[in-house]
Short mmCIF file of C-alpha atoms and ligand atoms in Angstrom, two decimals:
data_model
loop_
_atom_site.label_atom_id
_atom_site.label_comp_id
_atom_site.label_asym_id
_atom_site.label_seq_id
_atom_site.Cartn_x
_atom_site.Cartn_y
_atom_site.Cartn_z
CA UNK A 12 -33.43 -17.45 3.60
CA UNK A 13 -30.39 -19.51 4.33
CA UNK A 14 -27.61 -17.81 6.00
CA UNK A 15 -24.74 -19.54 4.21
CA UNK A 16 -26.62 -18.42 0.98
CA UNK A 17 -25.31 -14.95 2.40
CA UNK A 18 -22.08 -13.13 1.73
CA UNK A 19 -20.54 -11.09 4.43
CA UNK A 20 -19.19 -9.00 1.97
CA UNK A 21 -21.58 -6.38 0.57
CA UNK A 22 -22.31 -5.96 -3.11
CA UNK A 23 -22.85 -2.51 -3.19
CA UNK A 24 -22.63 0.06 -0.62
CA UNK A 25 -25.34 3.18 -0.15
CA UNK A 26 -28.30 4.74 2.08
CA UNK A 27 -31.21 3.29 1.89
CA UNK A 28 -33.16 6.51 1.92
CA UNK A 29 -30.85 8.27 -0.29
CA UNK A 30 -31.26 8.79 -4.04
CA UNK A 31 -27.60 8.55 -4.75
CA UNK A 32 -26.14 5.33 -6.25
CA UNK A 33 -25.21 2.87 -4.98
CA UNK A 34 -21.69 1.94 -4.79
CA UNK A 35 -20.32 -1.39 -6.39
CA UNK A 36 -17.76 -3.19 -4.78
CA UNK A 37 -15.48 -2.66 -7.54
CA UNK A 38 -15.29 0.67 -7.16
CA UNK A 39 -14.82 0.47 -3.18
CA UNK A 40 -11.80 -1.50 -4.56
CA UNK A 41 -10.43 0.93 -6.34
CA UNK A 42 -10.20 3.24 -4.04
CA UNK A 43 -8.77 1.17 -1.39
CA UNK A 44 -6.08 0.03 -4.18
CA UNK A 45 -5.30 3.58 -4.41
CA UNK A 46 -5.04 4.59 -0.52
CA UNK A 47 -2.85 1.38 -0.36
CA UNK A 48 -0.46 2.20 -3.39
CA UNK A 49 0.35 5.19 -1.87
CA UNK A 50 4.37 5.03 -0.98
CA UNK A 51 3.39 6.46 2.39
CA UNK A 52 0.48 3.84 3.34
CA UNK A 53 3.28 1.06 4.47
CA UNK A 54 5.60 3.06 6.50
CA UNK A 55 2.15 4.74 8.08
CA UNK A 56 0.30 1.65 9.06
CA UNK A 57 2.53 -1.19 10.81
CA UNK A 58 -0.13 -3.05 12.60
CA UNK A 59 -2.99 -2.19 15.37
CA UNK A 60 -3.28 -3.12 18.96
CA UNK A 61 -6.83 -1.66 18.83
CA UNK A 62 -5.26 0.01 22.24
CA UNK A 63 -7.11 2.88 21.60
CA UNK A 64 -4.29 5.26 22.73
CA UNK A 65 -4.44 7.74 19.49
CA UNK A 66 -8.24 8.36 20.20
CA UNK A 67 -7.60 9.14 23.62
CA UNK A 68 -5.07 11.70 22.48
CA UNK A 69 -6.87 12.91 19.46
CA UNK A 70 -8.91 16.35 19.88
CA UNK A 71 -11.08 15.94 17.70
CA UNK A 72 -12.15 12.38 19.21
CA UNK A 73 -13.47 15.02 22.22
CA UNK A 74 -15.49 16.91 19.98
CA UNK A 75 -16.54 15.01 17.34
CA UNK A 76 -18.21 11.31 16.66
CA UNK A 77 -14.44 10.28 14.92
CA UNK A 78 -11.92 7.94 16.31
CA UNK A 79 -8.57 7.92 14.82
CA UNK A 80 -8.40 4.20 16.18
CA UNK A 81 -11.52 3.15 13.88
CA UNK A 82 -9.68 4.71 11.15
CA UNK A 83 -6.48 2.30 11.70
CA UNK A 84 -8.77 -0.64 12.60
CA UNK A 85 -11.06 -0.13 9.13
CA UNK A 86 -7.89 -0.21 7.53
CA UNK A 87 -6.22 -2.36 9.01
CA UNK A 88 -8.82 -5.03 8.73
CA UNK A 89 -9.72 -3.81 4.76
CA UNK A 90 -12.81 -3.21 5.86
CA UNK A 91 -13.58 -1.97 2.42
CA UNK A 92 -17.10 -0.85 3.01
CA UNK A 93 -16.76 0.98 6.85
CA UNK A 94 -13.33 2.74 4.80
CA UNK A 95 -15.73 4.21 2.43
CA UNK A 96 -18.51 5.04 4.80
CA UNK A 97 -15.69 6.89 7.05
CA UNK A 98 -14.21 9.10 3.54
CA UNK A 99 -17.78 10.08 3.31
CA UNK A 100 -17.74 11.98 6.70
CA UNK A 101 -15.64 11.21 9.67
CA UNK A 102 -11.94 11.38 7.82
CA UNK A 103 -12.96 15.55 7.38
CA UNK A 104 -12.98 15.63 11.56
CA UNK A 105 -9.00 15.28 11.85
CA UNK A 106 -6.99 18.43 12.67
CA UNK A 107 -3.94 16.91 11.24
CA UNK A 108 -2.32 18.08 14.11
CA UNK A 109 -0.78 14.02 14.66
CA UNK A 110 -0.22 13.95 18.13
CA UNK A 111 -1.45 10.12 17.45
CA UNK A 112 1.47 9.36 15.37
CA UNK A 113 3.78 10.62 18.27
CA UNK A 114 1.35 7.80 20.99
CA UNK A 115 1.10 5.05 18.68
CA UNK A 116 3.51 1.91 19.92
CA UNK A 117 2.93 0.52 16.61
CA UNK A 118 4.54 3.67 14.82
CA UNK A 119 1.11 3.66 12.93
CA UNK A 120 0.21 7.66 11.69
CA UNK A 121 -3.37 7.88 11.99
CA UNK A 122 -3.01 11.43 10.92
CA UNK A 123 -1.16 10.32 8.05
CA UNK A 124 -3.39 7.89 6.77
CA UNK A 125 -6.30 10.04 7.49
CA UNK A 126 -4.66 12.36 5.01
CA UNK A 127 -4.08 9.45 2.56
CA UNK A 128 -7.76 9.20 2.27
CA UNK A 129 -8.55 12.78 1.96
CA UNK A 130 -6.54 12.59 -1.45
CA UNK A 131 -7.86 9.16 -2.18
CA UNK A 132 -11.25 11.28 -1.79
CA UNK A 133 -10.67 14.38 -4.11
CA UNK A 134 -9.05 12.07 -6.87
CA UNK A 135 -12.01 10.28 -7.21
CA UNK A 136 -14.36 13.39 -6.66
CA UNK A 137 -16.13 12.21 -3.86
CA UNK A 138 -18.91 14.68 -2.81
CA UNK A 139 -17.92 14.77 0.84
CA UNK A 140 -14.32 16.07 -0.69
CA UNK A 141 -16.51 18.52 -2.39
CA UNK A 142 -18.50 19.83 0.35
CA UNK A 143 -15.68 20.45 2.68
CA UNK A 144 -13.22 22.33 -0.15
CA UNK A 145 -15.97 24.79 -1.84
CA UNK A 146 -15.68 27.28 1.46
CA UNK A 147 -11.48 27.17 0.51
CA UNK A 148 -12.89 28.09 -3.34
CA UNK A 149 -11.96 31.89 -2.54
CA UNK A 150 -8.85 30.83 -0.82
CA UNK A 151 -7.69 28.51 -3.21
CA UNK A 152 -7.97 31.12 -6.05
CA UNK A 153 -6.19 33.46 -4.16
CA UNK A 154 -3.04 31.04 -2.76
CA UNK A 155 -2.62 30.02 -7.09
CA UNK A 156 -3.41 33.30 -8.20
CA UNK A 157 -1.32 34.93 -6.34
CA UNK A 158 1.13 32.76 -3.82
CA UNK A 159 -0.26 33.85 -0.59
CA UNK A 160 -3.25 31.70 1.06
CA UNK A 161 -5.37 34.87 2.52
CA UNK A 162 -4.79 38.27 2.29
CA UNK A 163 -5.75 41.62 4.66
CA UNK A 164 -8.54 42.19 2.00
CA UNK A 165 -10.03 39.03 2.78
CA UNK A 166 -10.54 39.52 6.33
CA UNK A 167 -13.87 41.31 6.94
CA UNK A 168 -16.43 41.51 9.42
CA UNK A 169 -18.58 39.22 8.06
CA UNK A 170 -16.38 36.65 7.08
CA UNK A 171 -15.24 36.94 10.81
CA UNK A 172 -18.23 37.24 12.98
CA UNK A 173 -17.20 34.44 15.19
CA UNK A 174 -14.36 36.96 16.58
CA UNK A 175 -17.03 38.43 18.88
CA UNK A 176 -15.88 41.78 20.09
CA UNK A 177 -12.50 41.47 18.44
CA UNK A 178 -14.18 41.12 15.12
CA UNK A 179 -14.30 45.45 15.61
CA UNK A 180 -10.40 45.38 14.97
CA UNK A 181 -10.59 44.30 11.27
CA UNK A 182 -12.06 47.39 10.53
CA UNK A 183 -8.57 49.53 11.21
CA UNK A 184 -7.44 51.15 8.04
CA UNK A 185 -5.22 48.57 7.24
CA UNK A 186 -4.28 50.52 3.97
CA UNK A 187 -2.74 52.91 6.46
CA UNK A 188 -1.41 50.37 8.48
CA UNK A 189 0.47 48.13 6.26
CA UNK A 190 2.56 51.47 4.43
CA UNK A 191 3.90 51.67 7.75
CA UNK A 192 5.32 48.38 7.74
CA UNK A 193 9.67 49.06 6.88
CA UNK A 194 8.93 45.70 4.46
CA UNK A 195 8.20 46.78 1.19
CA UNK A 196 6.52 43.59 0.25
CA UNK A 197 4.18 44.13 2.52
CA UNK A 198 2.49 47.39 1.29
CA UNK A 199 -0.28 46.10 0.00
CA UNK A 200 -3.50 44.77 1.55
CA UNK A 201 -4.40 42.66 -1.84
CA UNK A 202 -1.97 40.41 -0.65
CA UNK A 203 -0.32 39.30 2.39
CA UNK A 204 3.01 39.86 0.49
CA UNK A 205 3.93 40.16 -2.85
CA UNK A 206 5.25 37.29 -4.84
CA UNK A 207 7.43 37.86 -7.89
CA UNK A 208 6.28 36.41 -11.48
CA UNK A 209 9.39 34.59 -11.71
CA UNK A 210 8.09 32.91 -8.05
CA UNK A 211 4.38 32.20 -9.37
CA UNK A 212 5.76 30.41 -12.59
CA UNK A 213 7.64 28.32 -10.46
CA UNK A 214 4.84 27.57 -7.98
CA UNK A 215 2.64 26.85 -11.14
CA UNK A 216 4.76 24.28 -12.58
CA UNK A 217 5.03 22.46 -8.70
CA UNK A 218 1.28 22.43 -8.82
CA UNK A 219 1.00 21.04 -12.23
CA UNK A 220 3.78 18.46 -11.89
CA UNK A 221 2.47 17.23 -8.30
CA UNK A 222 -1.26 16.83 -9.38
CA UNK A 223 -2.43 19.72 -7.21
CA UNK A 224 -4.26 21.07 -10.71
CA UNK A 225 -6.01 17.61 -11.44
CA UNK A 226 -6.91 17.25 -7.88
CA UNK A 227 -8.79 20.71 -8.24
CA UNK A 228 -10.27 20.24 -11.69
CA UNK A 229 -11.82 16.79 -10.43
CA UNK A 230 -13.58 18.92 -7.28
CA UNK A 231 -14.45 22.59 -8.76
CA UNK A 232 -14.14 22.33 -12.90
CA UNK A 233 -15.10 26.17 -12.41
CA UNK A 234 -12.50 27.40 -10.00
CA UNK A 235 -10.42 25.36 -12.50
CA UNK A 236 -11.09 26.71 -15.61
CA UNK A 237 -10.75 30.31 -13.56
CA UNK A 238 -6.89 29.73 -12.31
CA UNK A 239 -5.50 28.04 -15.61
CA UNK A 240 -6.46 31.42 -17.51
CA UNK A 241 -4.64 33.11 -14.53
CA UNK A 242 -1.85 31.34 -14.87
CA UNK A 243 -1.22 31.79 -18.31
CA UNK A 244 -1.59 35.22 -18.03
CA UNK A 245 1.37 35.22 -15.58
CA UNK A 246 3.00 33.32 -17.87
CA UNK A 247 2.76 35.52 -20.65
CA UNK A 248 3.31 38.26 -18.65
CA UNK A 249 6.44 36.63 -17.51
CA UNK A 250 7.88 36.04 -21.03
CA UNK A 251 7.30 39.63 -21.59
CA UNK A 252 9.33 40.07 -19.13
CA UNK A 253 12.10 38.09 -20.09
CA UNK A 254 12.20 39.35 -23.61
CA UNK A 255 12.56 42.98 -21.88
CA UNK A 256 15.56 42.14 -20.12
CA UNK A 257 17.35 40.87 -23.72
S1 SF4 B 320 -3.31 3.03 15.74
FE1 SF4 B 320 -1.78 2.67 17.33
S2 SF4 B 320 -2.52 3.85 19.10
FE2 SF4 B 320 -4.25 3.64 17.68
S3 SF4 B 320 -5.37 1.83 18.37
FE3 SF4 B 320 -3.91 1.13 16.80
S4 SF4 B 320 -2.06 0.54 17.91
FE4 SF4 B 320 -3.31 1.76 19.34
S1 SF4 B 321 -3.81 13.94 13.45
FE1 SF4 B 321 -6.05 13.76 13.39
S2 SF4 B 321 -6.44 11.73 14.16
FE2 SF4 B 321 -4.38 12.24 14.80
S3 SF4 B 321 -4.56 13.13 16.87
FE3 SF4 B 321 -4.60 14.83 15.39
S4 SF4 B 321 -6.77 15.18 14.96
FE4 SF4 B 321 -6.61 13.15 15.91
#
């Protein structure tokens, strides 16, 4: 076969030993179009030295096979098919911590555009988006449901094992413990405080007007379908109590 009858640009992208689908180029367009028409994607990527200095600040460069510096470069160089391969894996190594933003002599934030992909990823349901959120299911439901991301209840043993000898501590009668507390918000180990109804119809509406809901029906339809009956049972209850107060 010729060579210039070749394209250097792939038609479709996908393991050859996987059964997924392939990917079609227009759809690795698509998503690049969206990372890009982000209003933070301009002011977070100004150019790239390929100096390397983010990944030698980056932790999780040390510990994992990521390099925030092949994230810029993929970018960078709309690399359309190495920006996919990286959302399907390597963009879920990133702490967010962005001690790359504060290196970079280019002002580029790795971090920040690392995070750009992440919800470039859950809009468009990718499984790797999938596979990292469904351990968060239980802490998603809870942060919606209720306005605190984990509560003493949620802490157990189990959950915990990785505490080694410390992991004998969650078993203190926290019931006990919390009463004890002057803050009477924090009597309760069901949550980590108590948030008011008026509170939770606020946060409700910020989650619905700033796609946060959409985001999660794309990745868990369940978990979805679970938090918008909760929410209208606030909602009610909430009117309730508005009417009593007439
Ligand atoms: S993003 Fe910045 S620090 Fe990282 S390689 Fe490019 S220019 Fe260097
Ligand atoms: S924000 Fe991510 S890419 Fe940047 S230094 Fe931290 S872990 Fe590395």
């Amino acid at each position: 076969m010729s060579h210039s009858a070749t394209s250097r640009i792939q038609e479709h992208i996908g393991d050859p030993v996987s059964d997924a689908p392939p990917v079609g180029r227009e759809k690795l367009e698509e998503i690049f179009q969206d990372i890009q028409a982000d209003l933070r994607y301009d002011h977070e990527l100004n150019g790239c030295l390929n100096c390397g200095i983010c990944t030698a600040t980056c932790p999780a460069a040390h510990y994992y096979d990521f390099s925030p510096r092949e994230i810029v470069q993929l970018l960078w160089t709309e690399n359309l098919e190495g920006i996919y391969d990286a959302m399907q894996e390597k963009i879920w190594s990133c702490a967010q911590c962005y001690t790359c933003a504060a290196r970079c002599p280019f002002d580029n934030s790795p971090g920040g555009l690392i995070m750009l992909m992440r919800e470039t990823a859950i809009k468009h349901g990718m499984e790797s988006a999938k596979n990292v959120l469904r351990p968060f299911s239980r802490v998603m439901l809870k942060l919606i449901s209720t306005g605190n991301q984990l509560s003493p209840d949620m802490i157990t043993p189990d959950g915990f094992a990785d505490w080694g000898p410390n992991v004998a501590k969650i078993d203190a009668p926290l019931d006990i413990l919390r009463k004890a507390i002057p803050v009477p918000t924090l009597h309760t180990t069901k949550t980590a405080w108590e948030v008011n109804l008026k509170t939770s119809v606020e946060l409700y509406t910020i989650w619905e007007e700033t796609g946060v809901l959409d985001s999660l029906e794309t990745i868990d339809e369940n978990l979805f379908d679970v938090i918008l009956d909760i929410m209208d049972e606030k909602r009610d209850d909430y009117e309730d109590w508005l009417d009593e107060q007439e």
